[in-house]
Amino acid sequence: MKNFTTECEAISAVGYSANFDDYTVASSYTAPSARVRPNCWAAINTTTYSTYSVFPTIYYYSSTNYANSTPNCLKFYSYYSSSNSSYDPQPQYAILPEMTDLAGKRITLQAKGYTASSSFKVGTMSDPTDASSFMEITNTDNPAAMTTSYQEYIFDITNTTDHYVAIMIEAANSTITTNGVYIDDIVFSLSPTCYAPTEAHADVQDANNATISWTSDARNTDGGSYSILDADQNVVAGAENITGTSFPTS
């Protein structure tokens, strides 16, 4: 009997998820020769140093829980050494399977850094073999900074004709000598039709009067309409479906 893999067909983004746990890797440490990527995923990493050329790959290491949901996660790793030019760090891209309907979709994932200075990007690609086609998704609801603990990151694709999503890390360099990121629990869903406002605050005039102001999220194509609720979650009189950016209470 011979095993073979058929060519991957494009899939629907909604409902796709990946936690990397359905793959058998080493029970203690995933050696470079045993590292794999999920089926139908691709990667770009042109470093010439063999130890780092295998990343990004599914990773398991038993001495510490590196995954957000055990046992596996996806690991990126890049290292720079001024004394060893053969390390040749390069940007790395983990490219998800081809998808048919990316516009209007939300990507939620868990990520943590190898160090607090680590970082990553998410974007779309028209060509999974061409790094120059990577277009970063800038409309994000992310934590202010990456830490060495898992945090949730959310990316919304407002409009694109691309068919691929990619996770990317920059090459390590003389300033950031190590850049490593762990990714887990990727989920695709529909983006919300209305995004929450930001910078909400109240300017109090006296005990009975205040003006509540906010900034509408630019992703709301209709400008956004909001309602103000009181402490009991009831709509404040006159404050339903407000299309402006402030409301005086009395």
JSON list of C-alpha atoms in Angstrom, two decimals, residues 49-146:
[
{"chain": "A", "resi": 49, "resn": "TYR", "atom": "CA", "xyz": [21.10, 28.21, 8.12]},
{"chain": "A", "resi": 50, "resn": "SER", "atom": "CA", "xyz": [19.57, 24.75, 8.36]},
{"chain": "A", "resi": 51, "resn": "THR", "atom": "CA", "xyz": [18.51, 24.86, 12.04]},
{"chain": "A", "resi": 52, "resn": "TYR", "atom": "CA", "xyz": [16.28, 27.87, 11.42]},
{"chain": "A", "resi": 53, "resn": "SER", "atom": "CA", "xyz": [15.19, 27.09, 7.86]},
{"chain": "A", "resi": 54, "resn": "VAL", "atom": "CA", "xyz": [12.57, 24.63, 9.17]},
{"chain": "A", "resi": 55, "resn": "PHE", "atom": "CA", "xyz": [10.47, 27.34, 10.83]},
{"chain": "A", "resi": 56, "resn": "PRO", "atom": "CA", "xyz": [7.55, 28.04, 10.91]},
{"chain": "A", "resi": 57, "resn": "THR", "atom": "CA", "xyz": [6.52, 24.52, 11.95]},
{"chain": "A", "resi": 58, "resn": "ILE", "atom": "CA", "xyz": [4.27, 22.66, 14.38]},
{"chain": "A", "resi": 59, "resn": "TYR", "atom": "CA", "xyz": [6.09, 22.49, 17.69]},
{"chain": "A", "resi": 60, "resn": "TYR", "atom": "CA", "xyz": [5.90, 20.52, 20.92]},
{"chain": "A", "resi": 61, "resn": "TYR", "atom": "CA", "xyz": [8.32, 20.69, 23.85]},
{"chain": "A", "resi": 62, "resn": "SER", "atom": "CA", "xyz": [7.38, 18.86, 27.03]},
{"chain": "A", "resi": 63, "resn": "SER", "atom": "CA", "xyz": [9.35, 20.71, 29.72]},
{"chain": "A", "resi": 64, "resn": "THR", "atom": "CA", "xyz": [7.15, 23.81, 29.39]},
{"chain": "A", "resi": 65, "resn": "ASN", "atom": "CA", "xyz": [3.67, 24.31, 28.04]},
{"chain": "A", "resi": 66, "resn": "TYR", "atom": "CA", "xyz": [4.44, 26.26, 24.87]},
{"chain": "A", "resi": 67, "resn": "ALA", "atom": "CA", "xyz": [0.95, 25.75, 23.45]},
{"chain": "A", "resi": 68, "resn": "ASN", "atom": "CA", "xyz": [-2.14, 27.71, 24.41]},
{"chain": "A", "resi": 69, "resn": "SER", "atom": "CA", "xyz": [-4.21, 24.53, 24.01]},
{"chain": "A", "resi": 70, "resn": "THR", "atom": "CA", "xyz": [-2.04, 21.46, 24.46]},
{"chain": "A", "resi": 71, "resn": "PRO", "atom": "CA", "xyz": [-0.16, 19.74, 23.09]},
{"chain": "A", "resi": 72, "resn": "ASN", "atom": "CA", "xyz": [0.96, 21.59, 19.91]},
{"chain": "A", "resi": 73, "resn": "CYS", "atom": "CA", "xyz": [1.34, 25.08, 18.52]},
{"chain": "A", "resi": 74, "resn": "LEU", "atom": "CA", "xyz": [2.94, 26.76, 15.51]},
{"chain": "A", "resi": 75, "resn": "LYS", "atom": "CA", "xyz": [6.39, 28.19, 16.19]},
{"chain": "A", "resi": 76, "resn": "PHE", "atom": "CA", "xyz": [8.44, 30.83, 14.37]},
{"chain": "A", "resi": 77, "resn": "TYR", "atom": "CA", "xyz": [12.08, 31.35, 15.31]},
{"chain": "A", "resi": 78, "resn": "SER", "atom": "CA", "xyz": [14.78, 33.64, 13.93]},
{"chain": "A", "resi": 79, "resn": "TYR", "atom": "CA", "xyz": [18.23, 34.39, 15.42]},
{"chain": "A", "resi": 80, "resn": "TYR", "atom": "CA", "xyz": [20.93, 36.89, 14.44]},
{"chain": "A", "resi": 81, "resn": "SER", "atom": "CA", "xyz": [24.62, 36.64, 15.31]},
{"chain": "A", "resi": 82, "resn": "SER", "atom": "CA", "xyz": [27.15, 39.20, 14.14]},
{"chain": "A", "resi": 83, "resn": "SER", "atom": "CA", "xyz": [29.89, 36.60, 14.60]},
{"chain": "A", "resi": 84, "resn": "ASN", "atom": "CA", "xyz": [28.26, 34.00, 12.36]},
{"chain": "A", "resi": 85, "resn": "SER", "atom": "CA", "xyz": [27.15, 35.35, 8.99]},
{"chain": "A", "resi": 86, "resn": "SER", "atom": "CA", "xyz": [25.86, 31.92, 7.93]},
{"chain": "A", "resi": 87, "resn": "TYR", "atom": "CA", "xyz": [22.83, 32.38, 10.23]},
{"chain": "A", "resi": 88, "resn": "ASP", "atom": "CA", "xyz": [21.41, 34.65, 7.50]},
{"chain": "A", "resi": 89, "resn": "PRO", "atom": "CA", "xyz": [18.05, 35.40, 9.20]},
{"chain": "A", "resi": 90, "resn": "GLN", "atom": "CA", "xyz": [15.14, 36.08, 6.85]},
{"chain": "A", "resi": 91, "resn": "PRO", "atom": "CA", "xyz": [11.47, 37.02, 7.27]},
{"chain": "A", "resi": 92, "resn": "GLN", "atom": "CA", "xyz": [9.22, 33.98, 7.67]},
{"chain": "A", "resi": 93, "resn": "TYR", "atom": "CA", "xyz": [5.70, 33.42, 6.39]},
{"chain": "A", "resi": 94, "resn": "ALA", "atom": "CA", "xyz": [3.25, 30.68, 7.41]},
{"chain": "A", "resi": 95, "resn": "ILE", "atom": "CA", "xyz": [0.61, 30.65, 4.70]},
{"chain": "A", "resi": 96, "resn": "LEU", "atom": "CA", "xyz": [-2.80, 29.15, 5.37]},
{"chain": "A", "resi": 97, "resn": "PRO", "atom": "CA", "xyz": [-4.74, 27.09, 2.82]},
{"chain": "A", "resi": 98, "resn": "GLU", "atom": "CA", "xyz": [-6.31, 28.85, -0.15]},
{"chain": "A", "resi": 99, "resn": "MET", "atom": "CA", "xyz": [-9.69, 30.37, 0.77]},
{"chain": "A", "resi": 100, "resn": "THR", "atom": "CA", "xyz": [-12.54, 31.46, -1.46]},
{"chain": "A", "resi": 101, "resn": "ASP", "atom": "CA", "xyz": [-14.16, 34.29, 0.49]},
{"chain": "A", "resi": 102, "resn": "LEU", "atom": "CA", "xyz": [-11.80, 36.29, 2.71]},
{"chain": "A", "resi": 103, "resn": "ALA", "atom": "CA", "xyz": [-13.46, 39.70, 2.45]},
{"chain": "A", "resi": 104, "resn": "GLY", "atom": "CA", "xyz": [-15.55, 40.50, 5.51]},
{"chain": "A", "resi": 105, "resn": "LYS", "atom": "CA", "xyz": [-13.98, 37.80, 7.65]},
{"chain": "A", "resi": 106, "resn": "ARG", "atom": "CA", "xyz": [-12.48, 37.95, 11.15]},
{"chain": "A", "resi": 107, "resn": "ILE", "atom": "CA", "xyz": [-9.37, 36.06, 12.24]},
{"chain": "A", "resi": 108, "resn": "THR", "atom": "CA", "xyz": [-8.93, 35.37, 15.95]},
{"chain": "A", "resi": 109, "resn": "LEU", "atom": "CA", "xyz": [-5.78, 33.71, 17.25]},
{"chain": "A", "resi": 110, "resn": "GLN", "atom": "CA", "xyz": [-3.68, 33.27, 20.37]},
{"chain": "A", "resi": 111, "resn": "ALA", "atom": "CA", "xyz": [-0.03, 34.35, 20.31]},
{"chain": "A", "resi": 112, "resn": "LYS", "atom": "CA", "xyz": [2.90, 34.84, 22.65]},
{"chain": "A", "resi": 113, "resn": "GLY", "atom": "CA", "xyz": [6.47, 35.95, 22.11]},
{"chain": "A", "resi": 114, "resn": "TYR", "atom": "CA", "xyz": [9.71, 34.05, 22.65]},
{"chain": "A", "resi": 115, "resn": "THR", "atom": "CA", "xyz": [10.78, 37.35, 24.26]},
{"chain": "A", "resi": 116, "resn": "ALA", "atom": "CA", "xyz": [8.86, 40.52, 25.05]},
{"chain": "A", "resi": 117, "resn": "SER", "atom": "CA", "xyz": [10.48, 42.17, 22.00]},
{"chain": "A", "resi": 118, "resn": "SER", "atom": "CA", "xyz": [9.10, 39.56, 19.61]},
{"chain": "A", "resi": 119, "resn": "SER", "atom": "CA", "xyz": [6.44, 40.57, 17.09]},
{"chain": "A", "resi": 120, "resn": "PHE", "atom": "CA", "xyz": [4.36, 39.22, 14.23]},
{"chain": "A", "resi": 121, "resn": "LYS", "atom": "CA", "xyz": [2.01, 40.42, 11.50]},
{"chain": "A", "resi": 122, "resn": "VAL", "atom": "CA", "xyz": [-1.04, 38.99, 9.76]},
{"chain": "A", "resi": 123, "resn": "GLY", "atom": "CA", "xyz": [-1.85, 39.78, 6.17]},
{"chain": "A", "resi": 124, "resn": "THR", "atom": "CA", "xyz": [-3.31, 38.52, 2.92]},
{"chain": "A", "resi": 125, "resn": "MET", "atom": "CA", "xyz": [-1.40, 37.27, -0.12]},
{"chain": "A", "resi": 126, "resn": "SER", "atom": "CA", "xyz": [-2.36, 36.89, -3.77]},
{"chain": "A", "resi": 127, "resn": "ASP", "atom": "CA", "xyz": [0.55, 34.51, -4.43]},
{"chain": "A", "resi": 128, "resn": "PRO", "atom": "CA", "xyz": [1.68, 32.10, -1.68]},
{"chain": "A", "resi": 129, "resn": "THR", "atom": "CA", "xyz": [5.12, 31.83, -3.31]},
{"chain": "A", "resi": 130, "resn": "ASP", "atom": "CA", "xyz": [5.75, 35.58, -3.52]},
{"chain": "A", "resi": 131, "resn": "ALA", "atom": "CA", "xyz": [6.54, 37.41, -0.27]},
{"chain": "A", "resi": 132, "resn": "SER", "atom": "CA", "xyz": [6.12, 40.78, -2.01]},
{"chain": "A", "resi": 133, "resn": "SER", "atom": "CA", "xyz": [2.37, 40.07, -2.39]},
{"chain": "A", "resi": 134, "resn": "PHE", "atom": "CA", "xyz": [1.92, 40.16, 1.42]},
{"chain": "A", "resi": 135, "resn": "MET", "atom": "CA", "xyz": [-0.48, 42.95, 2.43]},
{"chain": "A", "resi": 136, "resn": "GLU", "atom": "CA", "xyz": [-0.63, 43.56, 6.17]},
{"chain": "A", "resi": 137, "resn": "ILE", "atom": "CA", "xyz": [-4.07, 43.75, 7.79]},
{"chain": "A", "resi": 138, "resn": "THR", "atom": "CA", "xyz": [-3.94, 47.02, 9.72]},
{"chain": "A", "resi": 139, "resn": "ASN", "atom": "CA", "xyz": [-7.45, 47.17, 11.18]},
{"chain": "A", "resi": 140, "resn": "THR", "atom": "CA", "xyz": [-6.80, 45.16, 14.32]},
{"chain": "A", "resi": 141, "resn": "ASP", "atom": "CA", "xyz": [-8.07, 44.96, 17.88]},
{"chain": "A", "resi": 142, "resn": "ASN", "atom": "CA", "xyz": [-4.85, 43.74, 19.46]},
{"chain": "A", "resi": 143, "resn": "PRO", "atom": "CA", "xyz": [-3.09, 44.09, 22.81]},
{"chain": "A", "resi": 144, "resn": "ALA", "atom": "CA", "xyz": [-0.74, 47.07, 22.88]},
{"chain": "A", "resi": 145, "resn": "ALA", "atom": "CA", "xyz": [2.38, 44.90, 23.09]},
{"chain": "A", "resi": 146, "resn": "MET", "atom": "CA", "xyz": [3.34, 41.26, 22.80]}
]
